[in-house]
PDB file of C-alpha atoms in Angstrom:
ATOM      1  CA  UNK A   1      -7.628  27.767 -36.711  1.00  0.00           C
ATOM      2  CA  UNK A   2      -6.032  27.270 -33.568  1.00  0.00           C
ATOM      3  CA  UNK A   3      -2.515  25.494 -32.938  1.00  0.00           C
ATOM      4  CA  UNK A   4      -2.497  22.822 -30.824  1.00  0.00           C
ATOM      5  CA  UNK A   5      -1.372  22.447 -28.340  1.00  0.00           C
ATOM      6  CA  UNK A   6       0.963  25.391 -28.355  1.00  0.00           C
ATOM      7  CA  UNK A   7      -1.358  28.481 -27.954  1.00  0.00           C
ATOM      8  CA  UNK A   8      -4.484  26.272 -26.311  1.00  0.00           C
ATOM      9  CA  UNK A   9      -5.147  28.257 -22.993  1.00  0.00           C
ATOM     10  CA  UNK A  10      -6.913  24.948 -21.927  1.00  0.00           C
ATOM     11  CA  UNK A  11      -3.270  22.930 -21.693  1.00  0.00           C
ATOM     12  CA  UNK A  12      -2.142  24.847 -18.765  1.00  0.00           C
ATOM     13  CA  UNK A  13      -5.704  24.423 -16.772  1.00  0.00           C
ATOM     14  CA  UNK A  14      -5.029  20.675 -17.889  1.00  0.00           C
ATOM     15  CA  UNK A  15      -2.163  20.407 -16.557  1.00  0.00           C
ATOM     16  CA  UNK A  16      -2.755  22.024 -13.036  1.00  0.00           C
ATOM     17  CA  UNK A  17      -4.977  19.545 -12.700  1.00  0.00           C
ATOM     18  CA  UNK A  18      -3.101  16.771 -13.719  1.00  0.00           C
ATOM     19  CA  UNK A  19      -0.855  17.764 -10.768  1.00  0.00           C
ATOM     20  CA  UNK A  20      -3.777  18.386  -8.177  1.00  0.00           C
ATOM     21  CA  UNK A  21      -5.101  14.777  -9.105  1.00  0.00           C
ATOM     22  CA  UNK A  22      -2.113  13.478  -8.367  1.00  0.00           C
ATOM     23  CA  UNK A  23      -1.775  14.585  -4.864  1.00  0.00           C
ATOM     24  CA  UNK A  24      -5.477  14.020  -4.187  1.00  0.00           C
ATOM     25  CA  UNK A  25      -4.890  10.622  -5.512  1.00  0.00           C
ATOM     26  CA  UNK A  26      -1.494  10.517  -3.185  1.00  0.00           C
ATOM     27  CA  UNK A  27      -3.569  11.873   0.029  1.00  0.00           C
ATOM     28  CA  UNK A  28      -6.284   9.356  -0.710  1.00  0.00           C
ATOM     29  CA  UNK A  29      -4.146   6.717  -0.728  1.00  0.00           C
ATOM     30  CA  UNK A  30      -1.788   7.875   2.504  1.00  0.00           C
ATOM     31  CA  UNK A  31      -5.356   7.787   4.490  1.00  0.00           C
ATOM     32  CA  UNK A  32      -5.948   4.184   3.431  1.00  0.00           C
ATOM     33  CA  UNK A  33      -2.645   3.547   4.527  1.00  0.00           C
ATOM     34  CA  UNK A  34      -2.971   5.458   7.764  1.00  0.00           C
ATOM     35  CA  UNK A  35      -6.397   3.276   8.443  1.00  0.00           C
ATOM     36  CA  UNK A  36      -4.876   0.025   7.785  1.00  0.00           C
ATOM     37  CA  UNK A  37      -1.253  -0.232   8.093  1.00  0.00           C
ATOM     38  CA  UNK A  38      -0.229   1.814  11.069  1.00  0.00           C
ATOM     39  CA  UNK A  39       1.957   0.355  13.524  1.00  0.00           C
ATOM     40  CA  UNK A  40       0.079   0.222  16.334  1.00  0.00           C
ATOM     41  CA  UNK A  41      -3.063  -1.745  14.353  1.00  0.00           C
ATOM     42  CA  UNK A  42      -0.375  -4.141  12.960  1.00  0.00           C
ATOM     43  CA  UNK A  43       1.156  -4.833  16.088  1.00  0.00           C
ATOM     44  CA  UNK A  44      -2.324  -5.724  17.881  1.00  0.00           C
ATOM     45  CA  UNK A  45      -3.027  -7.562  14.836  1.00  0.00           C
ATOM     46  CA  UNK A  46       0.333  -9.668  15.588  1.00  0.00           C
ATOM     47  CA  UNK A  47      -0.288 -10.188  18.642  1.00  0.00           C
ATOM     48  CA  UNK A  48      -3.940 -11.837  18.262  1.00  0.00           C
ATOM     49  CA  UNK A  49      -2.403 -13.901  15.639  1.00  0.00           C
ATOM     50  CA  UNK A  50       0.231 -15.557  17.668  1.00  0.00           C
ATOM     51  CA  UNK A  51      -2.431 -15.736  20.440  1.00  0.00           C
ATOM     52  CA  UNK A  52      -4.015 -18.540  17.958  1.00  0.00           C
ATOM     53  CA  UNK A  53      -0.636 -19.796  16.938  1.00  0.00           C
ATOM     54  CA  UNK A  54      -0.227 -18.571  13.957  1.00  0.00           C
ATOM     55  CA  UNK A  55       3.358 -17.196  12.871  1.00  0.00           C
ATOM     56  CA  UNK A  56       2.050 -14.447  10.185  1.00  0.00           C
ATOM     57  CA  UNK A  57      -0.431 -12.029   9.001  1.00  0.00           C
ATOM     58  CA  UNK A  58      -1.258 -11.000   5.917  1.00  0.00           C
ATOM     59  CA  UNK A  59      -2.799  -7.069   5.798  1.00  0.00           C
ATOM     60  CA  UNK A  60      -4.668  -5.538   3.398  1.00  0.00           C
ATOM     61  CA  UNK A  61      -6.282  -2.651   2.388  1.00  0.00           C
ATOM     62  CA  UNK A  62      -9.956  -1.372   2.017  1.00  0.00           C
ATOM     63  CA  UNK A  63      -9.890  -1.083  -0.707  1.00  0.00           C
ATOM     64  CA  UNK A  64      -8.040  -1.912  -4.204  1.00  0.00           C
ATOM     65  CA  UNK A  65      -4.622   0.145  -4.047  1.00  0.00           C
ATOM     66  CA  UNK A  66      -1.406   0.128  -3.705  1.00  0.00           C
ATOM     67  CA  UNK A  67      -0.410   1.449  -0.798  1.00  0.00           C
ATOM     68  CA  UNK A  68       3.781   0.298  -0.906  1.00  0.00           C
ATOM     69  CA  UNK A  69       4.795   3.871  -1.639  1.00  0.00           C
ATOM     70  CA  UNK A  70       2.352   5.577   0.722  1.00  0.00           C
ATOM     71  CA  UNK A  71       4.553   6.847   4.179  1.00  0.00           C
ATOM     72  CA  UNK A  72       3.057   5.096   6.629  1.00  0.00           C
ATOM     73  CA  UNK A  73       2.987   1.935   5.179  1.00  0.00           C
ATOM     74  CA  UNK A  74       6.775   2.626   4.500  1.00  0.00           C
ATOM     75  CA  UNK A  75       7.721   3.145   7.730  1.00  0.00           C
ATOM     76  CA  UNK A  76       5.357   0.427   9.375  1.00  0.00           C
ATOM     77  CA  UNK A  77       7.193  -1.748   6.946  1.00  0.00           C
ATOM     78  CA  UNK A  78      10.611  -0.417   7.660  1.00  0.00           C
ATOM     79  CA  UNK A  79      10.105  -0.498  11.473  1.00  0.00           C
ATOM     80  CA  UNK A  80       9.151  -4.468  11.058  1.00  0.00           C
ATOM     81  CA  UNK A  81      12.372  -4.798   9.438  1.00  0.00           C
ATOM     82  CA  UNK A  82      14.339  -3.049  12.238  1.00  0.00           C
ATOM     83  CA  UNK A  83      13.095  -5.259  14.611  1.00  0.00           C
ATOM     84  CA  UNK A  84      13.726  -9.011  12.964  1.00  0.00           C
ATOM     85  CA  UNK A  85      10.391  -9.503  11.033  1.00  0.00           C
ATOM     86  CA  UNK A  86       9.891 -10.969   7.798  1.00  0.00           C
ATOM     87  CA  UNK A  87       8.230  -8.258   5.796  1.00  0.00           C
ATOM     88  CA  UNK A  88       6.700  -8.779   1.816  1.00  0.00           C
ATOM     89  CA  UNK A  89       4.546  -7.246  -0.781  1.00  0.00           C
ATOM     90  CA  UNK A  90       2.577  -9.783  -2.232  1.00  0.00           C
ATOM     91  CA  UNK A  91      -0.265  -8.575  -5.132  1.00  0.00           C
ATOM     92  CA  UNK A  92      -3.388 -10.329  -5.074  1.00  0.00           C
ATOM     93  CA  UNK A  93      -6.628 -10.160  -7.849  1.00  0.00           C
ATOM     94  CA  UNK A  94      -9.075 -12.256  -5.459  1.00  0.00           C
ATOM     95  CA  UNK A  95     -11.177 -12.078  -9.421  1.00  0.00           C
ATOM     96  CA  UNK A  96     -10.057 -11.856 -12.282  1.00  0.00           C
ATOM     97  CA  UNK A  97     -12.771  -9.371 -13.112  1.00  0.00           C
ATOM     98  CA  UNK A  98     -11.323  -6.925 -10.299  1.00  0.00           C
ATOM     99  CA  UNK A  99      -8.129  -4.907  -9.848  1.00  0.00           C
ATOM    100  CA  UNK A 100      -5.138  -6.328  -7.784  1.00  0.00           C
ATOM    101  CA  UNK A 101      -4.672  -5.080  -4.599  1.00  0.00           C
ATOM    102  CA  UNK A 102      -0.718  -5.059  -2.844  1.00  0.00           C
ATOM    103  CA  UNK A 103      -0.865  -6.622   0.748  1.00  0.00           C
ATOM    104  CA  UNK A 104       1.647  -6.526   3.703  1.00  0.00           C
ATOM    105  CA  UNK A 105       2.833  -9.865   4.944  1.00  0.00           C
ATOM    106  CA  UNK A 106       4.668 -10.149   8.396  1.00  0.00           C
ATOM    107  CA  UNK A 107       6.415 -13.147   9.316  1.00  0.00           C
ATOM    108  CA  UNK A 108       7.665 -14.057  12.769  1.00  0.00           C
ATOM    109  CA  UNK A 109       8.836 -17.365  11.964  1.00  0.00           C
ATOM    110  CA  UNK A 110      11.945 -18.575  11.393  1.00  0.00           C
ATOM    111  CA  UNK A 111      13.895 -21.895  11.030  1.00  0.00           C
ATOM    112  CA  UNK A 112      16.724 -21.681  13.320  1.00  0.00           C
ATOM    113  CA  UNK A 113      20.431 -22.951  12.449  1.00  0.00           C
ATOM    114  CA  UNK A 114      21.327 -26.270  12.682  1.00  0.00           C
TER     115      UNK A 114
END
């Protein structure tokens, strides 16, 4: 009878792949990012926005994911920041049937002092 897990040759091929879905899962989700929240997209999005009046957008991804963590969504979000915008995570479940996806919201407007 075998022991397991402690001699099961299987539990080290398990876990190798544990860590390669991980980063497959972590490169699929950085190329979501990288198709949706770059800077430059953002900004043109932005742009046509206030072209119509509007004061925000709201982006989101392809598909259902969150995308917060991935880089360039981090540093889309982070250059936003820099530069005076409003920047939140909000999740959304459009159906209750389907996963929640995390959008971006950028805000331009702002109340000023009185």
């Amino acid at each position: 009878m075998k022991a397991w897990p402690h001699e099961c040759p299987q539990k080290s091929a398990l876990a190798a792949k544990l860590d390669g879905l991980k980063t497959l899962a972590a490169a699929a989700r950085e190329t979501a990012a990288e198709r949706r929240f770059n800077i430059e997209d953002i900004s043109e999005a932005m742009t046509v926005a206030a072209s119509a009046g509007l004061d925000s957008i709201t982006v989101a991804p392809d598909a259902p994911l969150d995308l917060r963590e991935a880089p360039t969504a981090k540093e889309s979000a982070e250059m936003l920041t820099a530069a005076g915008f409003d920047v939140a995570w909000e999740k959304r479940q459009p159906r209750p049937d389907e996963p929640g996806m995390w959008v971006m919201i950028v805000e331009w407007r702002r109340t000023p002092p009185r």
